[in-house]
C-alpha atoms as a printed R data frame, in Angstrom:
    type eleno elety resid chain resno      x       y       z
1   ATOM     1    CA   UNK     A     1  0.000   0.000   0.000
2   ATOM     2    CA   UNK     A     2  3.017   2.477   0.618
3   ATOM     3    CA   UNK     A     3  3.852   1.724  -3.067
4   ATOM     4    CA   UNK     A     4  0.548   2.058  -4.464
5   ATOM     5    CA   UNK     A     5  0.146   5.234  -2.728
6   ATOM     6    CA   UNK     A     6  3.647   6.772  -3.917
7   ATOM     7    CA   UNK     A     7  2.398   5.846  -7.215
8   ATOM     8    CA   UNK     A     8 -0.949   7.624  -7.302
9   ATOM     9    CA   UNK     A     9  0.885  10.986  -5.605
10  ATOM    10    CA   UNK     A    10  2.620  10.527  -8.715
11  ATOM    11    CA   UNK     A    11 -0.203  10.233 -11.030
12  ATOM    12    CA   UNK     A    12 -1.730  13.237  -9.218
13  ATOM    13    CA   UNK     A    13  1.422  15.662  -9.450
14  ATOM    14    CA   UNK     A    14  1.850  14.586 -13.411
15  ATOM    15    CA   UNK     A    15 -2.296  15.037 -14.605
16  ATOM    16    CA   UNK     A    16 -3.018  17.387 -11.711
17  ATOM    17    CA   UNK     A    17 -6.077  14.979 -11.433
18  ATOM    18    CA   UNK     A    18 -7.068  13.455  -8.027
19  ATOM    19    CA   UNK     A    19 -9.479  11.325  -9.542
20  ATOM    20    CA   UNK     A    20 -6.476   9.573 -11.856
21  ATOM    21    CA   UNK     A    21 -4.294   9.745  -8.696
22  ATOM    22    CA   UNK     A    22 -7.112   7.771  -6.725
23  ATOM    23    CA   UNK     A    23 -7.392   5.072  -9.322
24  ATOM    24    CA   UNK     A    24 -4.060   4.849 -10.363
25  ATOM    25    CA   UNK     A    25 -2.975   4.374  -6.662
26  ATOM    26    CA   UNK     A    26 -5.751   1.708  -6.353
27  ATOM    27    CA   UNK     A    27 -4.965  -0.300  -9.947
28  ATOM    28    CA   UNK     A    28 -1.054  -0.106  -8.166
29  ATOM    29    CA   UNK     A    29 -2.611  -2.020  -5.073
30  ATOM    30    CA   UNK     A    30 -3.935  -4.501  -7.062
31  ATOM    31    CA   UNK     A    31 -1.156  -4.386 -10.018
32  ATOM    32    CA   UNK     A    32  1.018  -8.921  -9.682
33  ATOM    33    CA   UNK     A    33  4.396  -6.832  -9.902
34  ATOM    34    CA   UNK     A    34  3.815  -4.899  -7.069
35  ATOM    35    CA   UNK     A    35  0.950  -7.521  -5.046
36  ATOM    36    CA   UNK     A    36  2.872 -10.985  -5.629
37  ATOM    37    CA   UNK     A    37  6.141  -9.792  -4.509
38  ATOM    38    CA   UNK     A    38  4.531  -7.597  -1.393
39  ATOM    39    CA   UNK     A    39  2.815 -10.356  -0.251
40  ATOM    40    CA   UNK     A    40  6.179 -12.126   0.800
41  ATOM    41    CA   UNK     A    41  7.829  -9.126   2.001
42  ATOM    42    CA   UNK     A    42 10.817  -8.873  -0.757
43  ATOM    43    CA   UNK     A    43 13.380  -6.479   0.309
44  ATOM    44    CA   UNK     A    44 13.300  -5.460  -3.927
45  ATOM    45    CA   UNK     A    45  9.264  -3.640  -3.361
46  ATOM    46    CA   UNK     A    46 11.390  -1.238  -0.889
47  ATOM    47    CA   UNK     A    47 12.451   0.236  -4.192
48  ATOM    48    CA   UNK     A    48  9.815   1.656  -5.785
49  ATOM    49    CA   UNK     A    49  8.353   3.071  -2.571
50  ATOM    50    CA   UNK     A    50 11.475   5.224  -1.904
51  ATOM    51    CA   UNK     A    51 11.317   5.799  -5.510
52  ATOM    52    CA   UNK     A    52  8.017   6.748  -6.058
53  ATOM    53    CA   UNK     A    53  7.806   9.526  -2.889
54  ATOM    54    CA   UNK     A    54 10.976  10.574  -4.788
55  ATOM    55    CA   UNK     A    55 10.018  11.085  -7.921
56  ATOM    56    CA   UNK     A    56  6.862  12.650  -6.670
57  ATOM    57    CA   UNK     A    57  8.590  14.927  -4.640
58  ATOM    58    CA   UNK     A    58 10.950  16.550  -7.103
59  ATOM    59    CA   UNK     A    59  8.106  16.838  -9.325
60  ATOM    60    CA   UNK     A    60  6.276  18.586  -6.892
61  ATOM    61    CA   UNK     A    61  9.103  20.441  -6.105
62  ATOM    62    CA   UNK     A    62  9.968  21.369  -9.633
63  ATOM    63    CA   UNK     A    63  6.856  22.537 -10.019
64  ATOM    64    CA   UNK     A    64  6.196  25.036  -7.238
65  ATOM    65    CA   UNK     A    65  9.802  26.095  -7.539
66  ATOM    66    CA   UNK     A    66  9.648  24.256  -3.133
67  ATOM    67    CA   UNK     A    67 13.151  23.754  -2.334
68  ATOM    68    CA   UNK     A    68 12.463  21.916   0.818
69  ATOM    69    CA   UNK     A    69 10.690  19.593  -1.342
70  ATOM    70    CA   UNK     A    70 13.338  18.784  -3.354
71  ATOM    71    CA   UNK     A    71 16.192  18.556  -0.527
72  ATOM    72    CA   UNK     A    72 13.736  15.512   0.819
73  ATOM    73    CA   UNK     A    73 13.534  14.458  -2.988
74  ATOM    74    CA   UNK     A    74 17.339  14.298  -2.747
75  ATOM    75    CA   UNK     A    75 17.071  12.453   0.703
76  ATOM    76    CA   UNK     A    76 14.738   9.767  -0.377
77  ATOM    77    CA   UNK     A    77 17.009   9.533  -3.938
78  ATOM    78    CA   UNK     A    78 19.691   9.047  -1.519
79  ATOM    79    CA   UNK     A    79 17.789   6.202   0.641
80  ATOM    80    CA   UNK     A    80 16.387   4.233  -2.180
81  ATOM    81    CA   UNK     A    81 20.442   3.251  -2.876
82  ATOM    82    CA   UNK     A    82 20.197   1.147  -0.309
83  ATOM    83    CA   UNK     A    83 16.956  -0.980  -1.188
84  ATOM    84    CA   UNK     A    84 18.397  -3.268  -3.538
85  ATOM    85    CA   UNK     A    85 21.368  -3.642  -5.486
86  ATOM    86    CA   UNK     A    86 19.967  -2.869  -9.019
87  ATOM    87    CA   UNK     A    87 19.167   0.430  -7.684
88  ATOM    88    CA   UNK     A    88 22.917   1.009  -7.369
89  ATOM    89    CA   UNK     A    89 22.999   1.969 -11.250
90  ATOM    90    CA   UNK     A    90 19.123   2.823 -12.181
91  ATOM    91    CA   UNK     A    91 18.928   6.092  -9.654
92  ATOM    92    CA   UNK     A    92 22.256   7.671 -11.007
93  ATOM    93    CA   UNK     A    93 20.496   7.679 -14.615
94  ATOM    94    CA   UNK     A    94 16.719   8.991 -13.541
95  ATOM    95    CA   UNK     A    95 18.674  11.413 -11.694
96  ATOM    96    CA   UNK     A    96 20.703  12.448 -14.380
97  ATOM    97    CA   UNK     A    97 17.227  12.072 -16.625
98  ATOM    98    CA   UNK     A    98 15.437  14.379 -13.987
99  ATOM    99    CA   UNK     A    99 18.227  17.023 -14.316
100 ATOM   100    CA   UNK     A   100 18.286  17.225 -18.052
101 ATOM   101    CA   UNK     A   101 14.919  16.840 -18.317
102 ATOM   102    CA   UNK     A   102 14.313  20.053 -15.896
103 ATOM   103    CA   UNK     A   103 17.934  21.994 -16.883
104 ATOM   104    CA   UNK     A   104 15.984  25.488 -17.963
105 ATOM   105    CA   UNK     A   105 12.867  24.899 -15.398
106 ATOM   106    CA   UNK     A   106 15.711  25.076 -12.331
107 ATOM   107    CA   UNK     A   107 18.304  27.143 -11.591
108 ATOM   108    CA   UNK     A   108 21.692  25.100 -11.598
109 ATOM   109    CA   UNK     A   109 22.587  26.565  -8.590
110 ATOM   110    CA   UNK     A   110 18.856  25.415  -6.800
111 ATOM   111    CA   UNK     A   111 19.241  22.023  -8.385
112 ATOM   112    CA   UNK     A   112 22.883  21.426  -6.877
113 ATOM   113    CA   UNK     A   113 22.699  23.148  -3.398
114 ATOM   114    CA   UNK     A   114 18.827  22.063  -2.864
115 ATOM   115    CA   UNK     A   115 18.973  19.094  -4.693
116 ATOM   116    CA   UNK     A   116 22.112  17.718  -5.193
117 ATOM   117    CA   UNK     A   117 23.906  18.234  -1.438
118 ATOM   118    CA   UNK     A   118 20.843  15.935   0.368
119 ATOM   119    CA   UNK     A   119 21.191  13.478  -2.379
120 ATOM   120    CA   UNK     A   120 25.125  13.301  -1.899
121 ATOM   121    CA   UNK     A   121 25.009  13.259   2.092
122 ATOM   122    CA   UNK     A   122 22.942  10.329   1.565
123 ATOM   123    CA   UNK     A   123 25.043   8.579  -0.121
124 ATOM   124    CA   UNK     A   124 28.305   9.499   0.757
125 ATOM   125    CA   UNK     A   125 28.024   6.162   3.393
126 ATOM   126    CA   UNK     A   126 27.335   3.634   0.074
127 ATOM   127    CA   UNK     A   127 30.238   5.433  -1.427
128 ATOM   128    CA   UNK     A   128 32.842   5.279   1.426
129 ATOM   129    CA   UNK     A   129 32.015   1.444   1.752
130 ATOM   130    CA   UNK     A   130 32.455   0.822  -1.958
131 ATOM   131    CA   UNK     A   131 36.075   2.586  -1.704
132 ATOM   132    CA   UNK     A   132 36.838   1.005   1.171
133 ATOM   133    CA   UNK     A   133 36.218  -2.358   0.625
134 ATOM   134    CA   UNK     A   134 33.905  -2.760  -2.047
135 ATOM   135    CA   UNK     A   135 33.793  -7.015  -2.156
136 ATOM   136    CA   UNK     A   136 30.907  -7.488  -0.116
137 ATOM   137    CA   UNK     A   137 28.900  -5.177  -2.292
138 ATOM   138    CA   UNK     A   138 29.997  -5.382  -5.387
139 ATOM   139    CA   UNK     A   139 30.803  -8.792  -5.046
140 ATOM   140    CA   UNK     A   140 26.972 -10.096  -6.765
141 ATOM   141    CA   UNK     A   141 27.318  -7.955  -9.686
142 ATOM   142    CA   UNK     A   142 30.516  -9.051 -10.300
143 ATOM   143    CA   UNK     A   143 29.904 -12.620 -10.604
144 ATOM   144    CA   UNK     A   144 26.308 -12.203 -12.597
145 ATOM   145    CA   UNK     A   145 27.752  -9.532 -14.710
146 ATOM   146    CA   UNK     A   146 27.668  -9.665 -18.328
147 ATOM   147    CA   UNK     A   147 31.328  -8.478 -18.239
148 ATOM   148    CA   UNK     A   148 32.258 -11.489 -16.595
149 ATOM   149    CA   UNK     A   149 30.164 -13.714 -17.951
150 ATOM   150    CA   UNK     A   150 30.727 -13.239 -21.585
151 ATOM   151    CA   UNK     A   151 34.646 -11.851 -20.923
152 ATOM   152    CA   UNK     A   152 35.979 -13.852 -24.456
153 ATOM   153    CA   UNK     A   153 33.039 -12.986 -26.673
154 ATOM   154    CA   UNK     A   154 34.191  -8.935 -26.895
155 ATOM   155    CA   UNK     A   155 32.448  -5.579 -26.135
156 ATOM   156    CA   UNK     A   156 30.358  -5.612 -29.052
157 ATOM   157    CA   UNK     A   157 28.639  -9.309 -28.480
158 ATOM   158    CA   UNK     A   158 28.380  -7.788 -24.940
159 ATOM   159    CA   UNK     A   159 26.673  -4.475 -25.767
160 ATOM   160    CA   UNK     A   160 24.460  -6.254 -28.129
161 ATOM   161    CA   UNK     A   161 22.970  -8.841 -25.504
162 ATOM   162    CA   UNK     A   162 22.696  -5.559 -22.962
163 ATOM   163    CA   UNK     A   163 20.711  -3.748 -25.275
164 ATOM   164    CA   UNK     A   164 19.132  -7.119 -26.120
165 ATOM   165    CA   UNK     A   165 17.926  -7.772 -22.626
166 ATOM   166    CA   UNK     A   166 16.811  -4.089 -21.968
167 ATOM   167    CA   UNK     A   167 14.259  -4.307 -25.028
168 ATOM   168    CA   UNK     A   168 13.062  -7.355 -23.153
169 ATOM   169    CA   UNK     A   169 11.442  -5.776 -20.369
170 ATOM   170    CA   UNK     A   170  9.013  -3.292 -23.249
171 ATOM   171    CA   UNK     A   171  7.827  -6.347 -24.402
172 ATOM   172    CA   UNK     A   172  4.279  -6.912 -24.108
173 ATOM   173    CA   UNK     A   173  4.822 -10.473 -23.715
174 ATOM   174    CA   UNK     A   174  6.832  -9.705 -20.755
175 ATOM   175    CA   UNK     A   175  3.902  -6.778 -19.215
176 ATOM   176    CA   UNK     A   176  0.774  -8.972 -20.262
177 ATOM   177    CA   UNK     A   177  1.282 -12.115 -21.114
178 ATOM   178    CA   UNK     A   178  3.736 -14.308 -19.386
179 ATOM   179    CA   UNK     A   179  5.761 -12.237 -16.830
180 ATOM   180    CA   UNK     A   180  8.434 -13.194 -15.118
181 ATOM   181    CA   UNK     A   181  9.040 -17.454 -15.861
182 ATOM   182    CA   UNK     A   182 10.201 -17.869 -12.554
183 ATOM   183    CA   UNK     A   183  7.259 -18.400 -10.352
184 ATOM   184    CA   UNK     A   184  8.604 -17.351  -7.368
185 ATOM   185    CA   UNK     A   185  8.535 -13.902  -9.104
186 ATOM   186    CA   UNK     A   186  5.036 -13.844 -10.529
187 ATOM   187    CA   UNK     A   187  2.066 -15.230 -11.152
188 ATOM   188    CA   UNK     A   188  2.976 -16.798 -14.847
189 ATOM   189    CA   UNK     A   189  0.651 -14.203 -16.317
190 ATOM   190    CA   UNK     A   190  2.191 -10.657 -17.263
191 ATOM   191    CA   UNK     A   191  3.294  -8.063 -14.647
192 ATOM   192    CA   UNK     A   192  0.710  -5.535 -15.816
193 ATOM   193    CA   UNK     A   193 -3.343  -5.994 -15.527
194 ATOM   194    CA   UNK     A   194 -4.563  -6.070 -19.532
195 ATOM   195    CA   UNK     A   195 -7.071  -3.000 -18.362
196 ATOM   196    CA   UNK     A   196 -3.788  -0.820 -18.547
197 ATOM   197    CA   UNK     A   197 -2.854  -2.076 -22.196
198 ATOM   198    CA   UNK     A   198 -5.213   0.693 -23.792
199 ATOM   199    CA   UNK     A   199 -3.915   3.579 -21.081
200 ATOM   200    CA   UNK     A   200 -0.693   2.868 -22.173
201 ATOM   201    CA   UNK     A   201 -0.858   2.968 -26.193
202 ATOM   202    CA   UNK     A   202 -2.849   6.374 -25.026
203 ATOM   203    CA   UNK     A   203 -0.201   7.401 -22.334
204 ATOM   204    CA   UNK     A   204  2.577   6.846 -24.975
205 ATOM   205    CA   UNK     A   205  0.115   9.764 -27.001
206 ATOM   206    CA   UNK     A   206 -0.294  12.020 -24.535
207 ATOM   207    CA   UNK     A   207  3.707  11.679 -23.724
208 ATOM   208    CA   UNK     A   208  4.489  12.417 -27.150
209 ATOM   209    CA   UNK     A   209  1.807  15.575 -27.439
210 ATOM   210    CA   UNK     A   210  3.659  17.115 -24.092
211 ATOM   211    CA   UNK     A   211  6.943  16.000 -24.960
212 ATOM   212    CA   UNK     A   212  8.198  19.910 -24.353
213 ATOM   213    CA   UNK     A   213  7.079  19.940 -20.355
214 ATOM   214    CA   UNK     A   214  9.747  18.930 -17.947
215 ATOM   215    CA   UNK     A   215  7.597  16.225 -16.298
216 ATOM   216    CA   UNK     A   216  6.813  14.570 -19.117
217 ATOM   217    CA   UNK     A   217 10.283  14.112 -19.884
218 ATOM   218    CA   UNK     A   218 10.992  13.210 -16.492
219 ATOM   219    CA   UNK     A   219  8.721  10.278 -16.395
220 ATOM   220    CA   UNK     A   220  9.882   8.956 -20.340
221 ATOM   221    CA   UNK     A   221 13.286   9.309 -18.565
222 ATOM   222    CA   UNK     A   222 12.623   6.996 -15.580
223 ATOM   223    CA   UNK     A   223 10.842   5.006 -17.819
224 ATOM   224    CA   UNK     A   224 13.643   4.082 -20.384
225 ATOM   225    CA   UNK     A   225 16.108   3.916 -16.983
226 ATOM   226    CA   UNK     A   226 14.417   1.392 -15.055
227 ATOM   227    CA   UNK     A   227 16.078  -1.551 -16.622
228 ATOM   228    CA   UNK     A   228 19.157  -0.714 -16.567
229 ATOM   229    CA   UNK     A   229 20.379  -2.051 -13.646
230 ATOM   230    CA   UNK     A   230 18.929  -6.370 -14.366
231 ATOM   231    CA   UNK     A   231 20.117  -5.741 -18.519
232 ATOM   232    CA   UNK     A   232 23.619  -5.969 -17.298
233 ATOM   233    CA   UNK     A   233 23.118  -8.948 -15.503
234 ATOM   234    CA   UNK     A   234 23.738 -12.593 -17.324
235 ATOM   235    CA   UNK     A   235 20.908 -13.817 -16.200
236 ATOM   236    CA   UNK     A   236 17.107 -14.944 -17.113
237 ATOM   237    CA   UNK     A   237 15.666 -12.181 -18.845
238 ATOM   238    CA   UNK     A   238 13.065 -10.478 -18.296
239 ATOM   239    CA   UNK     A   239 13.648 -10.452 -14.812
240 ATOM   240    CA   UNK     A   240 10.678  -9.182 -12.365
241 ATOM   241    CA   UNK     A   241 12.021  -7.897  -8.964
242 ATOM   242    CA   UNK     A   242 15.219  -6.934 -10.675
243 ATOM   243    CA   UNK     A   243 13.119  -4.475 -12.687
244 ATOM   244    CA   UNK     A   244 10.678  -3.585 -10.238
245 ATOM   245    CA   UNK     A   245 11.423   0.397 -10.227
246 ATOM   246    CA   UNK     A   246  9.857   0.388 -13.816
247 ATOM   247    CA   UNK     A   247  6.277  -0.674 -11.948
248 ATOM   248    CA   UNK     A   248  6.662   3.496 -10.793
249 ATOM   249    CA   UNK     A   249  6.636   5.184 -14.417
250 ATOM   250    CA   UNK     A   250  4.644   2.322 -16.609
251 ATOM   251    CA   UNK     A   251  1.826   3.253 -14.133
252 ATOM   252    CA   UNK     A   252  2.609   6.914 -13.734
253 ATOM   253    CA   UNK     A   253  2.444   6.439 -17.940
254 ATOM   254    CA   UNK     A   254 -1.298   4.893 -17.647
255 ATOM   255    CA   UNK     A   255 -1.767   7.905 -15.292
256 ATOM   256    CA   UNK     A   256 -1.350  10.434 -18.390
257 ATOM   257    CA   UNK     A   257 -3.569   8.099 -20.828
């Protein structure tokens, strides 16, 4: 429920609709990514709840020109690093998406000193433990990496199967049909309920017709970001709680169809 309702704040901030917010935040309650995996308690659905307040907040922020809302944006930027290890790569790019995407909307100075400080502070602890001794971090990456994995084939063969298994998780085979194939993960049916297929195709229309606004770009940012972090990985593909963040902007794109 703290997901769903980080996801319909979301909604709300990006239509300035309470009504879409409501029943966004409600479809998110009863959405398998989110519901199978809450049910057990994986660590992974910590992610998109520190995500979603995040992304709501700097929105928010953004918007009203708050800069105590976006030094707690930065803060909860900051925490979700620690949720779960694919979160390690996939917040450095939506933050660097966020920033680009709202470069002329606020000042540099604002972004870094209101923004940027709270989000460093944060992580400065994640950072200090990787340079000290970054094995038992690092240490899962490392052996599921593509990198390592597929060390003779060359940087090519290993870009291609990256970009490969990032395509994977857009497919609609992956969001409606079968899911994730590992049980344990899903449900065997598709991540997504099929009453969002039709918000979606309309979502991706409504992105494209406000393509110009900041927030927009924000949330076609986060979008394309999300998975980043599981594509690197040699591993089954598509991969549900290693692309969990995504669950926050495919539903905050339903929100704007």
């Amino acid at each position: 429920w703290v997901t769903a309702a980080g996801i319909g704040l979301c909604a709300h901030e990006l239509t300035g609709r309470r009504d879409a917010g409501v029943a966004i935040g409600v479809i998110a309650a009863m959405t398998p990514w989110i519901f199978v995996l809450g049910r057990v308690g994986w660590e992974a659905l910590s992610f998109p709840a520190v995500l979603s307040f995040a992304f709501w907040l700097f929105l928010k922020g953004a918007r009203q020109a708050h800069q105590q809302l976006l030094s707690l944006s930065g803060i909860l930027f900051g925490l979700s690093l620690y949720t779960y290890t694919t979160a390690r790569l996939v917040v450095p790019l939506t933050i660097l998406g966020l920033c680009l995407a709202h470069a002329r909307s606020i000042p540099t100075r604002q972004m870094v000193l209101r923004f940027g400080v709270p989000l460093v502070l944060m992580a400065l602890p994640l950072v200090a433990q990787i340079a000290m001794n970054p094995r038992p971090i690092l240490w899962r990456f490392e052996a599921l990496s593509l990198t390592q994995r597929m060390a003779q084939a060359g940087t090519a063969a290993i870009l291609s199967q990256a970009v490969e298994n990032h395509l994977s998780y857009f497919s609609p085979v992956f969001l409606f049909l079968n899911g994730d194939a590992n049980l344990r993960h899903g449900t065997g049916r598709g991540v997504l309920l099929w009453c969002l297929a039709p918000l979606l195709i309309s979502g991706l229309v409504a992105l494209w017709r406000r393509r110009r606004e900041p927030a927009a770009q924000s949330a076609a940012m986060g979008l394309l970001c999300a998975p980043a972090g599981a594509a690197l990985l040699a591993t089954q593909h598509p991969h549900a709680i290693r692309s969990i963040g995504a669950v926050v902007f495919w539903l905050c794109l339903a929100a704007l169809g």
